[in-house]
Coordinates of C-alpha atoms and ligand atoms in Angstrom, one line a residue:
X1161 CA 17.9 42.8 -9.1
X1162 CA 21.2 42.2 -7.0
X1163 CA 19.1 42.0 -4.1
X1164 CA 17.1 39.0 -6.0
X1165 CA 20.1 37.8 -7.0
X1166 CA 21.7 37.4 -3.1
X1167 CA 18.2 35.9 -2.5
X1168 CA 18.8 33.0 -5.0
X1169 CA 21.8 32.8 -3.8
X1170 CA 21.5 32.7 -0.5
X1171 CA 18.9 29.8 -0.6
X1172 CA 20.4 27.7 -3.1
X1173 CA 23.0 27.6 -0.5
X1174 CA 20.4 27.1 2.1
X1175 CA 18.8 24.1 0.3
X1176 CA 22.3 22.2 -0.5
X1177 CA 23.1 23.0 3.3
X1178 CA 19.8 21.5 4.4
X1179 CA 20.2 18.9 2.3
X1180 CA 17.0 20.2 0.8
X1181 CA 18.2 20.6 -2.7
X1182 CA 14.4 19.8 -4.3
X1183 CA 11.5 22.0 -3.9
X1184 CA 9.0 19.6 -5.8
X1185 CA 6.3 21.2 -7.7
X1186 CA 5.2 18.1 -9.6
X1187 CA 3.4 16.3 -7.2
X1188 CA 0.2 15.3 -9.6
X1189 CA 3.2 13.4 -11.6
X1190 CA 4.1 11.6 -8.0
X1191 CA 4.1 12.1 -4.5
X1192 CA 6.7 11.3 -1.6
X1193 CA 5.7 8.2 0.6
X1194 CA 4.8 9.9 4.3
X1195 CA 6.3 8.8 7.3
X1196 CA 3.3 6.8 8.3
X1197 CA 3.2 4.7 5.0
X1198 CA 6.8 3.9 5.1
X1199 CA 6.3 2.8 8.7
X1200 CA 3.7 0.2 7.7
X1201 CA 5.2 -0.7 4.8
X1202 CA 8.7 -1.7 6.4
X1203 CA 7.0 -3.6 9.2
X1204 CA 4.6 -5.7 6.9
X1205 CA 7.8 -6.3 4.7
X1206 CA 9.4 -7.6 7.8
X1207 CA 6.6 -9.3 9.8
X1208 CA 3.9 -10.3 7.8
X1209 CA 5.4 -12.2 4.4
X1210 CA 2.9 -14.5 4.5
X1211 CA 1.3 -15.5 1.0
X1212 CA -2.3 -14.0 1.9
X1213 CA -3.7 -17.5 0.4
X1214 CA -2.1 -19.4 2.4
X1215 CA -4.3 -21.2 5.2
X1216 CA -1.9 -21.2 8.0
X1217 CA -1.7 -18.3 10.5
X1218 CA 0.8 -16.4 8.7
X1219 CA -0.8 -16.6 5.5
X1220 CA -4.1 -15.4 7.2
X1221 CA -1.7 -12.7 8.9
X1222 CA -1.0 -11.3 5.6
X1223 CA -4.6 -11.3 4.1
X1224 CA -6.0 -9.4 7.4
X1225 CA -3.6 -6.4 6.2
X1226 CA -4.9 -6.2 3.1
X1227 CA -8.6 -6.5 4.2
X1228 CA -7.8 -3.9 6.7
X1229 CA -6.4 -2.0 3.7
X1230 CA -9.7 -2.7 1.5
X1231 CA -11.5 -1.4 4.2
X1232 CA -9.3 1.6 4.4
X1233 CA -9.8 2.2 0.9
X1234 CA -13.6 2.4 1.0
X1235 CA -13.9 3.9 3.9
X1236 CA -12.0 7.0 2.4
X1237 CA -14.4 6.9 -0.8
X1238 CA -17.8 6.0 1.0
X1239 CA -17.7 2.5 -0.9
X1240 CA -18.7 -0.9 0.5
X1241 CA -14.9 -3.2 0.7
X1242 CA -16.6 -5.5 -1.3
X1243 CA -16.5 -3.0 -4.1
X1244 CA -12.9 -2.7 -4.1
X1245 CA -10.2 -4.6 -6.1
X1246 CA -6.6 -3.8 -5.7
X1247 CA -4.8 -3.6 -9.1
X1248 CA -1.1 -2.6 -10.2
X1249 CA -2.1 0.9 -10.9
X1250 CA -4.6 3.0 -12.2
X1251 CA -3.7 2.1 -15.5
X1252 CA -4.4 -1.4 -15.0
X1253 CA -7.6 -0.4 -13.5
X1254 CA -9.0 2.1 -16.6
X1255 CA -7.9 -0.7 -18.6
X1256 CA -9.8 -3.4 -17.1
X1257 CA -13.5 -1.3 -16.8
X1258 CA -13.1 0.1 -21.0
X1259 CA -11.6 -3.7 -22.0
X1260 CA -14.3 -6.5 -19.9
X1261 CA -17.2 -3.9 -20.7
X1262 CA -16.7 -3.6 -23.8
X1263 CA -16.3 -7.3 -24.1
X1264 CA -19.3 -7.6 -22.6
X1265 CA -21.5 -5.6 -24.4
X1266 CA -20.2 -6.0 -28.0
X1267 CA -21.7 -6.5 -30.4
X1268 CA -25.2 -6.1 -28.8
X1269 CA -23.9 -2.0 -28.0
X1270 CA -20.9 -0.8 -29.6
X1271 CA -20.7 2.9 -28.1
X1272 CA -18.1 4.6 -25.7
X1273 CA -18.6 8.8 -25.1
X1274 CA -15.6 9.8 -23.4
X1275 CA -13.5 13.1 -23.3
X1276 CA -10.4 14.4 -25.2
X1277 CA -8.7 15.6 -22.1
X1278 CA -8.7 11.2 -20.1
X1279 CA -5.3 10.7 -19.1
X1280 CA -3.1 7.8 -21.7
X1281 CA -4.2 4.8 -19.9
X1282 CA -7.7 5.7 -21.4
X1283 CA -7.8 7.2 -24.2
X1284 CA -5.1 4.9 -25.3
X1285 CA -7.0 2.0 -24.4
X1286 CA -10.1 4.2 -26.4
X1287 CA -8.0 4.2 -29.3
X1288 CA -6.7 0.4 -29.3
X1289 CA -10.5 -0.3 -28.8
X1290 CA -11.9 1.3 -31.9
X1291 CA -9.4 -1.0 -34.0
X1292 CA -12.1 -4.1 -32.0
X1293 CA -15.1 -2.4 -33.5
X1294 CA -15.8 -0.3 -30.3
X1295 CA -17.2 2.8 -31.1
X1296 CA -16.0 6.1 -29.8
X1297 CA -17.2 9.2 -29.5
X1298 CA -15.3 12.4 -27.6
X1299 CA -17.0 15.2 -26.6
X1300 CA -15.8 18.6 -26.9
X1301 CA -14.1 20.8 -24.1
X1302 CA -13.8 24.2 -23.1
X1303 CA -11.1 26.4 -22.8
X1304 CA -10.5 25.0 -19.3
X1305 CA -11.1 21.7 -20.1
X1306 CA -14.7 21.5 -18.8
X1307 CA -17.2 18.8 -20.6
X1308 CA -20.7 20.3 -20.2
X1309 CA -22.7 17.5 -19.1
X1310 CA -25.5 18.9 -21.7
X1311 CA -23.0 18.1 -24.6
X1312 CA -22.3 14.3 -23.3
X1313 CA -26.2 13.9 -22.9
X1314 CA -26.8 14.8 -27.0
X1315 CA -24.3 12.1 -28.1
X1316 CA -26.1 9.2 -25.8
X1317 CA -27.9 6.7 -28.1
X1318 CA -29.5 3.4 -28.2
X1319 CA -26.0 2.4 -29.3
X1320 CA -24.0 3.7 -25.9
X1321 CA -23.2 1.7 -23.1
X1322 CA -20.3 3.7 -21.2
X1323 CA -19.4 7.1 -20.2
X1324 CA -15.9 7.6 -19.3
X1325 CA -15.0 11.3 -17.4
X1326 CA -12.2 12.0 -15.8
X1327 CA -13.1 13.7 -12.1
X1328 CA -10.1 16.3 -12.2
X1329 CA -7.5 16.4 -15.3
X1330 CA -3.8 16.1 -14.5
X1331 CA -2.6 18.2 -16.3
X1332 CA -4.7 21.4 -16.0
X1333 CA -6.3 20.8 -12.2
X1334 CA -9.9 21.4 -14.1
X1335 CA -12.5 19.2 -12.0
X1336 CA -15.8 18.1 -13.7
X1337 CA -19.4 17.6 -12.7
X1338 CA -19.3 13.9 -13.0
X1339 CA -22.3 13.8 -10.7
X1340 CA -24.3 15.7 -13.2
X1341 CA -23.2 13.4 -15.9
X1342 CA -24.0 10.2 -13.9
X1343 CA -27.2 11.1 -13.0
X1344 CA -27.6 11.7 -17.0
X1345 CA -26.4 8.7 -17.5
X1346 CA -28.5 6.9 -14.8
X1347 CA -31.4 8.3 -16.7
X1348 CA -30.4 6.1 -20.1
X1349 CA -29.3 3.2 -18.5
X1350 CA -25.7 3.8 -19.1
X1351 CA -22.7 3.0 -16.8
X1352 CA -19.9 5.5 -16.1
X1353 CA -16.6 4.8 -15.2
X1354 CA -14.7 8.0 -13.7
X1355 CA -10.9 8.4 -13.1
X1356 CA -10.5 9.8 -9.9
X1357 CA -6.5 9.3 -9.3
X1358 CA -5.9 13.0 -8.9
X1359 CA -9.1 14.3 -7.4
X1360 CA -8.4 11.2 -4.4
X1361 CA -6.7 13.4 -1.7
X1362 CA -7.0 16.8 -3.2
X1363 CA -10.6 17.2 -3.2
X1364 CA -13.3 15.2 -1.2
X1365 CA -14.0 11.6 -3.4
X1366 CA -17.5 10.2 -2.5
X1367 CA -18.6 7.5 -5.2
X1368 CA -21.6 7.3 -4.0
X1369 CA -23.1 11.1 -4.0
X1370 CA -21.2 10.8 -7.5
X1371 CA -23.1 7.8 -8.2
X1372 CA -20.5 6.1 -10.8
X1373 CA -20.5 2.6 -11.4
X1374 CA -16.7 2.7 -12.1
X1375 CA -14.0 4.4 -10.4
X1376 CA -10.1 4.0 -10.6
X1377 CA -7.0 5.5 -7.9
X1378 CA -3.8 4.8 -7.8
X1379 CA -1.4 5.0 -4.1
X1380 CA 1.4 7.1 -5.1
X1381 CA -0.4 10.1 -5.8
X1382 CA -1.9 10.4 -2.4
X1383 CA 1.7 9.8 -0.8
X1384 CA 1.3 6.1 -1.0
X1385 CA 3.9 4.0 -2.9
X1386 CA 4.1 3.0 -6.5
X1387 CA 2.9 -0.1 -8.2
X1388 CA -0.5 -0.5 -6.7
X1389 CA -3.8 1.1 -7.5
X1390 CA -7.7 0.2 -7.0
X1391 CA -10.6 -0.5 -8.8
X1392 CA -13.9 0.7 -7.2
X1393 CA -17.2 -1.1 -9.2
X1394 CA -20.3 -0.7 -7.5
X1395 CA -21.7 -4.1 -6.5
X1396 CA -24.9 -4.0 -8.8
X1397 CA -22.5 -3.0 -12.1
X1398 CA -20.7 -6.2 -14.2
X1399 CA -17.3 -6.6 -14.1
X1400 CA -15.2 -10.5 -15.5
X1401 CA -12.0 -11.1 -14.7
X1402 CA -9.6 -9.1 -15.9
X1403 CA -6.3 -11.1 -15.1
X1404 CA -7.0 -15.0 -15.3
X1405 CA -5.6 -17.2 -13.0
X1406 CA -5.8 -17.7 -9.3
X1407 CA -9.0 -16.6 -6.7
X1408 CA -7.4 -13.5 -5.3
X1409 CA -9.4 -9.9 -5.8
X1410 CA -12.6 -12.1 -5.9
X1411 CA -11.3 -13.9 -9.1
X1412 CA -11.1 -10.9 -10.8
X1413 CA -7.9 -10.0 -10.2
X1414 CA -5.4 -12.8 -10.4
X1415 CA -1.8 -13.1 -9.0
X1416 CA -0.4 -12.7 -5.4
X1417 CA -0.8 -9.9 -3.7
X1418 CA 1.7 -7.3 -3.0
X1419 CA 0.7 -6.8 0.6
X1420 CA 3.3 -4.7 1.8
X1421 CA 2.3 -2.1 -1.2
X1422 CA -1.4 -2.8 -0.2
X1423 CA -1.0 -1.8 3.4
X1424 CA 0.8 1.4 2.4
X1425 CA -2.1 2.4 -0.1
X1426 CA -4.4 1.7 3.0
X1427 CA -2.3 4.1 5.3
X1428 CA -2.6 6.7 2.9
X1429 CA -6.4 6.3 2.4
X1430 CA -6.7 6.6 6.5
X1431 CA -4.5 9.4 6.3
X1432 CA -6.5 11.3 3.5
X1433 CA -8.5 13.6 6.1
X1434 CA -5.0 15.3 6.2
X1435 CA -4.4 15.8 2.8
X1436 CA -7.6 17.4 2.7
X1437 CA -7.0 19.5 5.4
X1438 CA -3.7 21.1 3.5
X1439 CA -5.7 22.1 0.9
X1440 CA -7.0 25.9 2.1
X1441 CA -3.0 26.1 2.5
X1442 CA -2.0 25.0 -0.9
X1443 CA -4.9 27.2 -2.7
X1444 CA -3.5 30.0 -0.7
X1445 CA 0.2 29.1 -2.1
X1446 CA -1.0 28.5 -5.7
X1447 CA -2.5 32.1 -5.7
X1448 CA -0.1 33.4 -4.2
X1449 CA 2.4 31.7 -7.2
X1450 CA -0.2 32.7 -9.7
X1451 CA -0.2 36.5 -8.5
X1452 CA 3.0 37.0 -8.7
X1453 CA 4.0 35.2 -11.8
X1454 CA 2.1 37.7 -13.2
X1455 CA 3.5 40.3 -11.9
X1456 CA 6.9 39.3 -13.2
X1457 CA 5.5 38.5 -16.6
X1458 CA 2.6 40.2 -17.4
X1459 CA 2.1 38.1 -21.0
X1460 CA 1.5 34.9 -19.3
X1461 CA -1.6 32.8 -19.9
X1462 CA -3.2 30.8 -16.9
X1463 CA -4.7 27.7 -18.5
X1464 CA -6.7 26.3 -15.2
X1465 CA -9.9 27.8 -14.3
X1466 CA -9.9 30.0 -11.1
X1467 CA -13.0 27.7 -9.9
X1468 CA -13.9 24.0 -9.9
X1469 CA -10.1 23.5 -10.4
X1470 CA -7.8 21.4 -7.8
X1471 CA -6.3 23.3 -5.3
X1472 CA -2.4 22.3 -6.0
X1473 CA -2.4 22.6 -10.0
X1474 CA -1.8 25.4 -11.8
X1475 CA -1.2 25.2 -15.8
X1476 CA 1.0 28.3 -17.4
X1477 CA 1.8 29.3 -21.2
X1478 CA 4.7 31.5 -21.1
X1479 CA 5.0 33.1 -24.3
X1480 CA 8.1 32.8 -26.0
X1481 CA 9.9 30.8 -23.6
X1482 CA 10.3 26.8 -24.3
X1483 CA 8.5 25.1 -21.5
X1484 CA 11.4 22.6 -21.8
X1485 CA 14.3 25.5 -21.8
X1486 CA 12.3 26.8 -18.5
X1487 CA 12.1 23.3 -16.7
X1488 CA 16.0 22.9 -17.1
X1489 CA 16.9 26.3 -15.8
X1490 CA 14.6 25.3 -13.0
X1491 CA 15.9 21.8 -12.3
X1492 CA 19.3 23.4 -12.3
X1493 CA 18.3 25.6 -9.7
X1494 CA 16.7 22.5 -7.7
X1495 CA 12.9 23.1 -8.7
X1496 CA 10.8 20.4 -10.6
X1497 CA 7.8 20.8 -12.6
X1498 CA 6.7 19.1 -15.6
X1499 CA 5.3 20.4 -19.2
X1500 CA 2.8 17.8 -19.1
X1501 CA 1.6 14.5 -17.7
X1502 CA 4.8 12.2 -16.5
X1503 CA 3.5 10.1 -18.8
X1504 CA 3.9 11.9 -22.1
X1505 CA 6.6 14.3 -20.9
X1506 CA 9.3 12.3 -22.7
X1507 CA 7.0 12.4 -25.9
X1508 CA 8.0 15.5 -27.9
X1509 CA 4.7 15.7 -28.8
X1510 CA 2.6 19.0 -27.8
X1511 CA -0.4 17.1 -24.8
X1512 CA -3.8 16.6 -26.3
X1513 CA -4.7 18.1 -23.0
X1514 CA -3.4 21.3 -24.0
X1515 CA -4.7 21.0 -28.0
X1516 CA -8.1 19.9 -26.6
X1517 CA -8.7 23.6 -24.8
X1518 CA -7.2 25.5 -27.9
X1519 CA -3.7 25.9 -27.3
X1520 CA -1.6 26.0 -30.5
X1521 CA 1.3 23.9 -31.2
X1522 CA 3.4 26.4 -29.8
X1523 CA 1.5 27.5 -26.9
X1524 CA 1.3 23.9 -25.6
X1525 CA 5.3 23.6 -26.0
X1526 CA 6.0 27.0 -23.9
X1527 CA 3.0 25.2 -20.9
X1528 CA 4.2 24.3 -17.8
X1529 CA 2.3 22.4 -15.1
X1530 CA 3.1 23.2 -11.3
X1531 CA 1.5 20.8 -9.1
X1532 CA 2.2 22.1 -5.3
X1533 CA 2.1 18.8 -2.5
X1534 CA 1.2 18.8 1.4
X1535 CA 4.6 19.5 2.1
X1536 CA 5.3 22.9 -0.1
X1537 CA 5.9 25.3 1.8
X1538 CA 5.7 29.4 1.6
X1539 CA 9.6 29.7 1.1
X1540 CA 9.4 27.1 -1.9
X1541 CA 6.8 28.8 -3.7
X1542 CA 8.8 32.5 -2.6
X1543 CA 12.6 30.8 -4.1
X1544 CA 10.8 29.6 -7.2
X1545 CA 9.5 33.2 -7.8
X1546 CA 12.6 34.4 -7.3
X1547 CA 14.2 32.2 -10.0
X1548 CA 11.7 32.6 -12.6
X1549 CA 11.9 36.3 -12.4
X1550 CA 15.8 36.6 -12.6
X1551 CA 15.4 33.9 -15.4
X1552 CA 12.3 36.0 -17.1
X1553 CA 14.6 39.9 -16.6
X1554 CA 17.5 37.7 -18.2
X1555 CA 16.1 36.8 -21.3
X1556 CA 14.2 39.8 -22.0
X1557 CA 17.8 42.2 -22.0
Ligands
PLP594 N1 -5.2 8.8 -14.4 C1 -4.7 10.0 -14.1 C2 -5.6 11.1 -14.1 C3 -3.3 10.1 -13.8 O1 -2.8 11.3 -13.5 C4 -2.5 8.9 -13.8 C5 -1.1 9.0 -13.5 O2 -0.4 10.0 -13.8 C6 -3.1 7.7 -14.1 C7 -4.4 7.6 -14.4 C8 -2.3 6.4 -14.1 O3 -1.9 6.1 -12.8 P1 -0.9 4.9 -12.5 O4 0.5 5.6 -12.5 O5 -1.2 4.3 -11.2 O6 -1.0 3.9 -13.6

């Protein structure tokens, strides 16, 4: 116990010496911009200003970069470029598939199947949909958040026109067989739109062995910066405009071009390889974190399945304890996780992720996600053990 104790203490020390007073274990909320992506975004902030539509060298400097980027993009996802459309973010992008399709196909079909566990921007969007007439059907999970792709195929009808699954949940890690449920879909002449933001970089993204017709990503969760995301939509699948006004994103997209954000996205897309590359060394970590949680609280509930699961995420219900309580004692001590998606975490509203796999009220509010990065390292994931178990023998004198 003392010995744990000098540990703490000893590397809380450490960390404020080193200046490293974070170990960040909420990387599926965001990610760090690298070094490389800084580096290409502060020299096309100072070189290349140019408005990409402009038709005078500079302006056609600026619009290489982000065809370069574009490129970039589908390379890293097996798409063509011309299936690519940069948007704000991946919430712009969910938006835009569920809101032109379902202008275009109502009233002739009316029918969305989707999944209780989509991150806000859809189900959101879902929701606000149904008040248009769109209807909306979600299919039941598992425990671990799986959709069986079985269960999606019963609820297809005449009526049905998309299928929206989310390739790997952020808040649980779970990944799903979206390639099982395309091909289902292929089979009824359905589209699918699949949000791949936190599989892109953890896992190997190929939309075409997935065989979508829709896929959205966002930059700064592949250590690329905020405000920018992407649309893939195969060539052969309709998409309208989604913001009226100028030519840019082939006049679907409107508005001028954040280049310099656009180059970084398409530095991180190069770089992705090495993201993927981590990811034998952050399973290894997670385990490691899992294991010994356990050991220093034997009651504790592991709400991500051990397979088809991301490699960084781990979900944990520790009983008794207030998931909020816990994330303060551990942002005290310089360690940040989340008790949900970044998105809700200021709702004080139990996750619908955590409902939809069976949690109770209470079980969701003592759930915290860890989400390890490229950069966690053996010593984080040893200092945040050592915190949670002096934190865990303190509360149970
Ligand atoms: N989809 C998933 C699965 C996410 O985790 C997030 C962000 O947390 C989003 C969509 C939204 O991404 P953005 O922040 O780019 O709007």
């Amino acid at each position: 116990m003392i010995l744990n104790m000098r540990v703490t203490y000893f590397e809380k020390i450490k960390r404020l010496l080193c200046f490293k007073c974070q170990v960040y274990l909420d990387n599926n909320a965001t990610t760090c911009i690298s070094r490389p992506v800084r580096k290409t975004m502060n020299r096309v902030l100072k070189h290349y200003w140019g408005n990409p539509s402009s038709a005078y060298h500079m302006g056609k400097m600026s619009s290489q970069i982000i065809e370069k980027a574009r490129q970039q993009l589908a390379d890293a996802i097996h798409a063509h470029s011309h299936e690519i459309y940069f948007t704000g973010c991946a919430t712009e992008s969910n938006n835009a598939v569920l809101k032109t399709l379902s202008n275009y196909f109502y009233p002739k079909k009316k029918k969305i199947i989707s999944t209780p566990v989509e991150h806000p921007s859809i189900i959101n969007t879902l929701e606000f949909l149904k008040t248009q007439g769109i209807i909306v059907q979600y299919c039941p999970v598992d425990k671990y958040g799986r959709v069986s792709p079985m269960d999606i195929a019963k609820l297809i009808d005449e009526d049905t026109f998309l299928i929206c699954c989310i390739l790997a949940n952020n808040e649980i890690g779970t990944v799903n067989n979206v390639k099982e449920i395309a091909k289902i879909a292929k089979a009824h002449n359905v589209l699918v739109l699949s949000d791949c933001v936190q599989a892109f970089g953890k896992i190997p993204v190929n939309v075409k062995e997935l065989n979508v017709d829709y896929a959205s990503f966002s930059a700064h969760k592949l250590y690329g910066p905020k405000g920018i995301g992407a649309l893939y939509a195969k060539i052969s699948s309709p998409l309208e405009p989604f913001i009226h006004g100028g030519h840019q994103e082939e006049g679907m997209r409107a508005g001028t071009e954040a280049v310099h954000n656009i180059a970084g996205f398409g530095t991180a897309c190069r770089d992705v390889n090495k993201h993927l590359s981590h990811a034998e060394k952050i399973r290894d970590l997670k385990e490691q974190l899992t294991r010994q949680l356990k050991e220093s609280k034997s009651d504790i509930i592991i709400n991500s399945p051990e397979t088809d699961c991301l490699p960084n995420t781990i979900s944990v219900t520790f009983p008794n304890i207030n998931s909020g309580e816990l994330m303060m004692m551990l942002d005290y001590h310089g360690i940040a996780v989340s008790s949900g998606s970044a998105c809700s975490s200021h709702i004080n509203k139990p996750s619908h992720v955590l409902k939809a796999i069976g949690l109770s009220d209470q079980s969701a509010r003592e759930t915290i996600r860890i989400s390890l990065g490229s950069d966690t390292s053996a010593s984080d994931i040893q200092y945040t053990i050592k915190v949670m178990e002096n934190y865990f023998k303190r509360e149970s004198i």
